[in-house]
Amino acid sequence: MQSTQTKLQNTLFQLSSGSRINSGADDAAGLAIANGLEANITALTQSSQNANSGVGSLQVADGALAQVTTLLNRAVTLATEGATGTVSTTQRQALDTEYQQINTEIASIGSSTNFNGTSVFTASTQNVFLSDGVSNSTISTTTGALSNATLGLVAGNTTVVTPTTYATGQVTLANQPNAGDQVTVGGSTYTFRATSAGVTAAGDVLIALPPTLHWAT
């Protein structure tokens, strides 16, 4: 009767737990196999969550880039409008004010956009780890840094091939300068201005093609 009672208790325990194996005494080999399969399932479940998190990070980046595209399109509109001769100086200053605000907002998007506390726009590689409990794999993604500089929205430095002041007041540049770029020639620093802006003071220069620098003294 005691043996029958023990078997009955084991049967009732299996029915209540829903598992055939509840301890090593039930089936030692089967328990080892079941534990291995459970580990595989756990790894696969977490890998699925890792993949979803990676997709979520890329979706955040995609949404931010869509907003940046909208801002850049507006910046192009402002630049095109400001280049026309029918716009007054005061109106052009208002256009530039809005452009600078757009510039600031793009920089803010690049520096503050994050997913789960991690910056989205970075040159570092983001690795998504996947595992089935036996073999592992990694999916690597890189969004790249997003800033005004990477988009070419800030003034840089123009390289001077021959940084010598000639009697004709002319030097040859290595690349086409942009408005706002600066170059030092003969100990003096000059700032490039758009052709439409004109030379207004000493140190202002017009952008000319081919890239040859003529400066005001």
PDB file of C-alpha atoms in Angstrom:
ATOM      1  CA  MET A   1       0.000   0.000   0.000  1.00  0.00           C
ATOM      2  CA  GLN A   2       2.906   2.377   0.723  1.00  0.00           C
ATOM      3  CA  SER A   3       4.400   1.730  -2.716  1.00  0.00           C
ATOM      4  CA  THR A   4       1.014   2.325  -4.322  1.00  0.00           C
ATOM      5  CA  GLN A   5       0.598   5.547  -2.319  1.00  0.00           C
ATOM      6  CA  THR A   6       4.030   6.805  -3.480  1.00  0.00           C
ATOM      7  CA  LYS A   7       3.214   6.115  -7.112  1.00  0.00           C
ATOM      8  CA  LEU A   8      -0.161   7.811  -6.682  1.00  0.00           C
ATOM      9  CA  GLN A   9       1.506  10.920  -5.240  1.00  0.00           C
ATOM     10  CA  ASN A  10       3.959  11.035  -8.132  1.00  0.00           C
ATOM     11  CA  THR A  11       1.102  10.707 -10.614  1.00  0.00           C
ATOM     12  CA  LEU A  12      -0.895  13.460  -8.903  1.00  0.00           C
ATOM     13  CA  PHE A  13       2.237  15.686  -8.859  1.00  0.00           C
ATOM     14  CA  GLN A  14       2.732  15.161 -12.590  1.00  0.00           C
ATOM     15  CA  LEU A  15      -0.913  15.993 -13.249  1.00  0.00           C
ATOM     16  CA  SER A  16      -0.794  19.140 -11.110  1.00  0.00           C
ATOM     17  CA  SER A  17       2.514  20.392 -12.594  1.00  0.00           C
ATOM     18  CA  GLY A  18       1.702  19.382 -16.147  1.00  0.00           C
ATOM     19  CA  SER A  19       5.194  17.931 -16.522  1.00  0.00           C
ATOM     20  CA  ARG A  20       6.118  14.298 -16.840  1.00  0.00           C
ATOM     21  CA  ILE A  21       9.564  14.909 -15.338  1.00  0.00           C
ATOM     22  CA  ASN A  22       9.643  16.920 -12.124  1.00  0.00           C
ATOM     23  CA  SER A  23      12.879  15.635 -10.615  1.00  0.00           C
ATOM     24  CA  GLY A  24      15.891  13.577 -11.519  1.00  0.00           C
ATOM     25  CA  ALA A  25      14.224  10.573  -9.897  1.00  0.00           C
ATOM     26  CA  ASP A  26      11.494  10.582 -12.543  1.00  0.00           C
ATOM     27  CA  ASP A  27      13.865  10.392 -15.525  1.00  0.00           C
ATOM     28  CA  ALA A  28      17.471  11.552 -15.102  1.00  0.00           C
ATOM     29  CA  ALA A  29      18.386  11.369 -18.789  1.00  0.00           C
ATOM     30  CA  GLY A  30      15.111  12.910 -19.851  1.00  0.00           C
ATOM     31  CA  LEU A  31      15.589  15.759 -17.350  1.00  0.00           C
ATOM     32  CA  ALA A  32      19.015  16.562 -18.830  1.00  0.00           C
ATOM     33  CA  ILE A  33      17.538  16.672 -22.328  1.00  0.00           C
ATOM     34  CA  ALA A  34      14.617  18.802 -21.202  1.00  0.00           C
ATOM     35  CA  ASN A  35      16.900  21.284 -19.429  1.00  0.00           C
ATOM     36  CA  GLY A  36      19.040  21.605 -22.571  1.00  0.00           C
ATOM     37  CA  LEU A  37      15.977  22.261 -24.723  1.00  0.00           C
ATOM     38  CA  GLU A  38      14.699  24.818 -22.218  1.00  0.00           C
ATOM     39  CA  ALA A  39      18.047  26.643 -22.390  1.00  0.00           C
ATOM     40  CA  ASN A  40      17.773  26.721 -26.195  1.00  0.00           C
ATOM     41  CA  ILE A  41      14.252  28.119 -26.002  1.00  0.00           C
ATOM     42  CA  THR A  42      15.358  30.792 -23.516  1.00  0.00           C
ATOM     43  CA  ALA A  43      18.272  31.838 -25.744  1.00  0.00           C
ATOM     44  CA  LEU A  44      16.056  31.991 -28.827  1.00  0.00           C
ATOM     45  CA  THR A  45      13.423  34.035 -26.988  1.00  0.00           C
ATOM     46  CA  GLN A  46      16.004  36.579 -25.846  1.00  0.00           C
ATOM     47  CA  SER A  47      17.618  36.648 -29.296  1.00  0.00           C
ATOM     48  CA  SER A  48      14.230  37.562 -30.742  1.00  0.00           C
ATOM     49  CA  GLN A  49      14.002  40.428 -28.243  1.00  0.00           C
ATOM     50  CA  ASN A  50      17.547  41.524 -29.136  1.00  0.00           C
ATOM     51  CA  ALA A  51      16.620  41.608 -32.827  1.00  0.00           C
ATOM     52  CA  ASN A  52      13.469  43.604 -32.092  1.00  0.00           C
ATOM     53  CA  SER A  53      15.517  46.105 -30.080  1.00  0.00           C
ATOM     54  CA  GLY A  54      17.940  46.469 -32.993  1.00  0.00           C
ATOM     55  CA  VAL A  55      15.053  47.095 -35.375  1.00  0.00           C
ATOM     56  CA  GLY A  56      13.631  49.631 -32.929  1.00  0.00           C
ATOM     57  CA  SER A  57      16.932  51.517 -32.821  1.00  0.00           C
ATOM     58  CA  LEU A  58      17.065  51.686 -36.616  1.00  0.00           C
ATOM     59  CA  GLN A  59      13.453  52.852 -36.742  1.00  0.00           C
ATOM     60  CA  VAL A  60      14.302  55.693 -34.364  1.00  0.00           C
ATOM     61  CA  ALA A  61      17.230  56.643 -36.613  1.00  0.00           C
ATOM     62  CA  ASP A  62      14.998  56.476 -39.680  1.00  0.00           C
ATOM     63  CA  GLY A  63      12.424  58.773 -38.087  1.00  0.00           C
ATOM     64  CA  ALA A  64      15.096  61.270 -37.048  1.00  0.00           C
ATOM     65  CA  LEU A  65      16.627  61.270 -40.541  1.00  0.00           C
ATOM     66  CA  ALA A  66      13.205  61.886 -42.064  1.00  0.00           C
ATOM     67  CA  GLN A  67      12.930  65.017 -39.904  1.00  0.00           C
ATOM     68  CA  VAL A  68      16.458  66.085 -40.887  1.00  0.00           C
ATOM     69  CA  THR A  69      15.518  65.681 -44.559  1.00  0.00           C
ATOM     70  CA  THR A  70      12.537  67.982 -44.028  1.00  0.00           C
ATOM     71  CA  LEU A  71      14.778  70.554 -42.356  1.00  0.00           C
ATOM     72  CA  LEU A  72      17.366  70.340 -45.148  1.00  0.00           C
ATOM     73  CA  ASN A  73      14.676  70.867 -47.777  1.00  0.00           C
ATOM     74  CA  ARG A  74      13.601  73.990 -45.912  1.00  0.00           C
ATOM     75  CA  ALA A  75      17.228  75.146 -45.741  1.00  0.00           C
ATOM     76  CA  VAL A  76      17.518  74.737 -49.522  1.00  0.00           C
ATOM     77  CA  THR A  77      14.365  76.805 -49.931  1.00  0.00           C
ATOM     78  CA  LEU A  78      15.776  79.574 -47.727  1.00  0.00           C
ATOM     79  CA  ALA A  79      19.129  79.570 -49.536  1.00  0.00           C
ATOM     80  CA  THR A  80      17.449  79.735 -52.929  1.00  0.00           C
ATOM     81  CA  GLU A  81      15.190  82.554 -51.808  1.00  0.00           C
ATOM     82  CA  GLY A  82      18.061  84.481 -50.259  1.00  0.00           C
ATOM     83  CA  ALA A  83      20.118  84.265 -53.459  1.00  0.00           C
ATOM     84  CA  THR A  84      17.605  86.165 -55.569  1.00  0.00           C
ATOM     85  CA  GLY A  85      18.143  89.868 -56.112  1.00  0.00           C
ATOM     86  CA  THR A  86      14.563  90.819 -55.264  1.00  0.00           C
ATOM     87  CA  VAL A  87      15.115  90.139 -51.556  1.00  0.00           C
ATOM     88  CA  SER A  88      16.168  93.058 -49.374  1.00  0.00           C
ATOM     89  CA  THR A  89      19.007  92.965 -46.861  1.00  0.00           C
ATOM     90  CA  THR A  90      16.569  92.886 -43.952  1.00  0.00           C
ATOM     91  CA  GLN A  91      14.627  90.025 -45.515  1.00  0.00           C
ATOM     92  CA  ARG A  92      17.838  88.155 -46.210  1.00  0.00           C
ATOM     93  CA  GLN A  93      18.829  88.528 -42.555  1.00  0.00           C
ATOM     94  CA  ALA A  94      15.462  87.039 -41.546  1.00  0.00           C
ATOM     95  CA  LEU A  95      16.077  84.139 -43.901  1.00  0.00           C
ATOM     96  CA  ASP A  96      19.520  83.609 -42.386  1.00  0.00           C
ATOM     97  CA  THR A  97      18.055  83.648 -38.870  1.00  0.00           C
ATOM     98  CA  GLU A  98      15.697  80.819 -39.743  1.00  0.00           C
ATOM     99  CA  TYR A  99      18.522  78.951 -41.469  1.00  0.00           C
ATOM    100  CA  GLN A 100      20.690  79.186 -38.343  1.00  0.00           C
ATOM    101  CA  GLN A 101      17.808  77.828 -36.263  1.00  0.00           C
ATOM    102  CA  ILE A 102      17.500  74.906 -38.672  1.00  0.00           C
ATOM    103  CA  ASN A 103      21.247  74.361 -38.362  1.00  0.00           C
ATOM    104  CA  THR A 104      20.966  74.288 -34.575  1.00  0.00           C
ATOM    105  CA  GLU A 105      18.021  71.870 -34.660  1.00  0.00           C
ATOM    106  CA  ILE A 106      19.857  69.436 -36.932  1.00  0.00           C
ATOM    107  CA  ALA A 107      22.827  69.459 -34.546  1.00  0.00           C
ATOM    108  CA  SER A 108      20.446  68.808 -31.649  1.00  0.00           C
ATOM    109  CA  ILE A 109      18.858  65.840 -33.437  1.00  0.00           C
ATOM    110  CA  GLY A 110      22.264  64.329 -34.107  1.00  0.00           C
ATOM    111  CA  SER A 111      23.487  64.687 -30.519  1.00  0.00           C
ATOM    112  CA  SER A 112      20.330  63.964 -28.504  1.00  0.00           C
ATOM    113  CA  THR A 113      18.587  61.174 -30.426  1.00  0.00           C
ATOM    114  CA  ASN A 114      18.970  57.963 -28.441  1.00  0.00           C
ATOM    115  CA  PHE A 115      17.446  54.518 -28.032  1.00  0.00           C
ATOM    116  CA  ASN A 116      17.321  53.067 -24.523  1.00  0.00           C
ATOM    117  CA  GLY A 117      19.857  55.647 -23.369  1.00  0.00           C
ATOM    118  CA  THR A 118      22.340  54.868 -26.159  1.00  0.00           C
ATOM    119  CA  SER A 119      23.122  57.448 -28.823  1.00  0.00           C
ATOM    120  CA  VAL A 120      21.669  56.435 -32.186  1.00  0.00           C
ATOM    121  CA  PHE A 121      23.940  58.494 -34.432  1.00  0.00           C
ATOM    122  CA  THR A 122      27.468  57.371 -33.702  1.00  0.00           C
ATOM    123  CA  ALA A 123      30.414  56.130 -35.695  1.00  0.00           C
ATOM    124  CA  SER A 124      30.665  53.118 -33.380  1.00  0.00           C
ATOM    125  CA  THR A 125      29.325  49.785 -34.605  1.00  0.00           C
ATOM    126  CA  GLN A 126      26.198  48.486 -32.901  1.00  0.00           C
ATOM    127  CA  ASN A 127      26.188  44.702 -32.502  1.00  0.00           C
ATOM    128  CA  VAL A 128      22.980  42.673 -32.155  1.00  0.00           C
ATOM    129  CA  PHE A 129      23.808  39.342 -30.506  1.00  0.00           C
ATOM    130  CA  LEU A 130      21.797  36.256 -31.490  1.00  0.00           C
ATOM    131  CA  SER A 131      22.043  32.733 -30.066  1.00  0.00           C
ATOM    132  CA  ASP A 132      20.123  29.460 -30.090  1.00  0.00           C
ATOM    133  CA  GLY A 133      21.967  28.161 -27.049  1.00  0.00           C
ATOM    134  CA  VAL A 134      24.461  26.256 -29.186  1.00  0.00           C
ATOM    135  CA  SER A 135      25.749  28.589 -31.895  1.00  0.00           C
ATOM    136  CA  ASN A 136      26.054  32.380 -31.814  1.00  0.00           C
ATOM    137  CA  SER A 137      25.925  35.098 -34.445  1.00  0.00           C
ATOM    138  CA  THR A 138      26.156  38.871 -34.517  1.00  0.00           C
ATOM    139  CA  ILE A 139      24.472  41.415 -36.781  1.00  0.00           C
ATOM    140  CA  SER A 140      26.479  44.639 -36.984  1.00  0.00           C
ATOM    141  CA  THR A 141      24.986  47.998 -37.966  1.00  0.00           C
ATOM    142  CA  THR A 142      26.522  51.461 -38.170  1.00  0.00           C
ATOM    143  CA  THR A 143      24.379  54.570 -38.576  1.00  0.00           C
ATOM    144  CA  GLY A 144      27.291  57.004 -38.544  1.00  0.00           C
ATOM    145  CA  ALA A 145      27.610  60.351 -36.800  1.00  0.00           C
ATOM    146  CA  LEU A 146      25.077  63.063 -37.605  1.00  0.00           C
ATOM    147  CA  SER A 147      26.160  66.657 -37.196  1.00  0.00           C
ATOM    148  CA  ASN A 148      26.312  69.953 -39.037  1.00  0.00           C
ATOM    149  CA  ALA A 149      29.885  69.187 -40.041  1.00  0.00           C
ATOM    150  CA  THR A 150      29.094  65.778 -41.550  1.00  0.00           C
ATOM    151  CA  LEU A 151      26.303  67.391 -43.582  1.00  0.00           C
ATOM    152  CA  GLY A 152      28.552  70.223 -44.760  1.00  0.00           C
ATOM    153  CA  LEU A 153      26.522  72.916 -42.987  1.00  0.00           C
ATOM    154  CA  VAL A 154      29.370  74.574 -41.110  1.00  0.00           C
ATOM    155  CA  ALA A 155      32.321  76.585 -42.320  1.00  0.00           C
ATOM    156  CA  GLY A 156      35.585  74.735 -42.571  1.00  0.00           C
ATOM    157  CA  ASN A 157      39.158  75.515 -43.503  1.00  0.00           C
ATOM    158  CA  THR A 158      40.303  75.879 -47.089  1.00  0.00           C
ATOM    159  CA  THR A 159      43.703  74.460 -47.933  1.00  0.00           C
ATOM    160  CA  VAL A 160      46.127  76.803 -49.647  1.00  0.00           C
ATOM    161  CA  VAL A 161      48.428  75.087 -52.094  1.00  0.00           C
ATOM    162  CA  THR A 162      50.815  78.031 -52.377  1.00  0.00           C
ATOM    163  CA  PRO A 163      50.419  80.177 -49.239  1.00  0.00           C
ATOM    164  CA  THR A 164      52.539  82.995 -50.626  1.00  0.00           C
ATOM    165  CA  THR A 165      51.305  86.540 -51.136  1.00  0.00           C
ATOM    166  CA  TYR A 166      52.016  87.445 -54.742  1.00  0.00           C
ATOM    167  CA  ALA A 167      52.263  90.967 -56.027  1.00  0.00           C
ATOM    168  CA  THR A 168      49.058  90.355 -57.965  1.00  0.00           C
ATOM    169  CA  GLY A 169      47.238  89.423 -54.738  1.00  0.00           C
ATOM    170  CA  GLN A 170      46.431  85.900 -55.827  1.00  0.00           C
ATOM    171  CA  VAL A 171      46.929  82.338 -54.544  1.00  0.00           C
ATOM    172  CA  THR A 172      45.702  78.998 -55.843  1.00  0.00           C
ATOM    173  CA  LEU A 173      43.475  76.828 -53.615  1.00  0.00           C
ATOM    174  CA  ALA A 174      43.369  73.031 -53.446  1.00  0.00           C
ATOM    175  CA  ASN A 175      39.589  72.858 -53.354  1.00  0.00           C
ATOM    176  CA  GLN A 176      36.517  74.973 -53.969  1.00  0.00           C
ATOM    177  CA  PRO A 177      35.813  77.047 -50.831  1.00  0.00           C
ATOM    178  CA  ASN A 178      32.399  77.578 -49.285  1.00  0.00           C
ATOM    179  CA  ALA A 179      30.948  80.745 -47.829  1.00  0.00           C
ATOM    180  CA  GLY A 180      32.257  81.150 -44.290  1.00  0.00           C
ATOM    181  CA  ASP A 181      35.514  79.266 -44.909  1.00  0.00           C
ATOM    182  CA  GLN A 182      38.671  81.006 -43.773  1.00  0.00           C
ATOM    183  CA  VAL A 183      42.205  80.993 -45.126  1.00  0.00           C
ATOM    184  CA  THR A 184      45.392  82.601 -43.835  1.00  0.00           C
ATOM    185  CA  VAL A 185      47.654  84.222 -46.425  1.00  0.00           C
ATOM    186  CA  GLY A 186      50.778  86.168 -45.567  1.00  0.00           C
ATOM    187  CA  GLY A 187      49.812  86.326 -41.904  1.00  0.00           C
ATOM    188  CA  SER A 188      46.321  87.720 -42.603  1.00  0.00           C
ATOM    189  CA  THR A 189      43.097  85.738 -42.263  1.00  0.00           C
ATOM    190  CA  TYR A 190      40.427  86.099 -44.943  1.00  0.00           C
ATOM    191  CA  THR A 191      36.799  84.964 -44.864  1.00  0.00           C
ATOM    192  CA  PHE A 192      34.976  83.785 -47.970  1.00  0.00           C
ATOM    193  CA  ARG A 193      31.623  85.381 -48.793  1.00  0.00           C
ATOM    194  CA  ALA A 194      29.016  84.320 -51.324  1.00  0.00           C
ATOM    195  CA  THR A 195      29.235  86.268 -54.585  1.00  0.00           C
ATOM    196  CA  SER A 196      25.791  87.757 -53.960  1.00  0.00           C
ATOM    197  CA  ALA A 197      26.986  89.161 -50.624  1.00  0.00           C
ATOM    198  CA  GLY A 198      29.855  91.117 -52.133  1.00  0.00           C
ATOM    199  CA  VAL A 199      33.105  92.255 -50.586  1.00  0.00           C
ATOM    200  CA  THR A 200      32.115  94.562 -47.737  1.00  0.00           C
ATOM    201  CA  ALA A 201      35.323  94.934 -45.747  1.00  0.00           C
ATOM    202  CA  ALA A 202      38.978  94.092 -45.627  1.00  0.00           C
ATOM    203  CA  GLY A 203      39.332  90.365 -45.073  1.00  0.00           C
ATOM    204  CA  ASP A 204      36.233  89.540 -47.144  1.00  0.00           C
ATOM    205  CA  VAL A 205      36.785  87.644 -50.391  1.00  0.00           C
ATOM    206  CA  LEU A 206      34.505  86.494 -53.177  1.00  0.00           C
ATOM    207  CA  ILE A 207      34.226  82.836 -54.142  1.00  0.00           C
ATOM    208  CA  ALA A 208      35.409  82.463 -57.716  1.00  0.00           C
ATOM    209  CA  LEU A 209      35.588  79.559 -60.153  1.00  0.00           C
ATOM    210  CA  PRO A 210      38.060  78.102 -60.810  1.00  0.00           C
ATOM    211  CA  PRO A 211      39.110  78.214 -57.131  1.00  0.00           C
ATOM    212  CA  THR A 212      41.433  81.200 -57.208  1.00  0.00           C
ATOM    213  CA  LEU A 213      41.460  83.603 -54.281  1.00  0.00           C
ATOM    214  CA  HIS A 214      41.285  87.363 -54.777  1.00  0.00           C
ATOM    215  CA  TRP A 215      41.304  89.293 -51.533  1.00  0.00           C
ATOM    216  CA  ALA A 216      40.527  92.806 -50.390  1.00  0.00           C
ATOM    217  CA  THR A 217      43.308  94.677 -48.624  1.00  0.00           C
TER     218      THR A 217
END
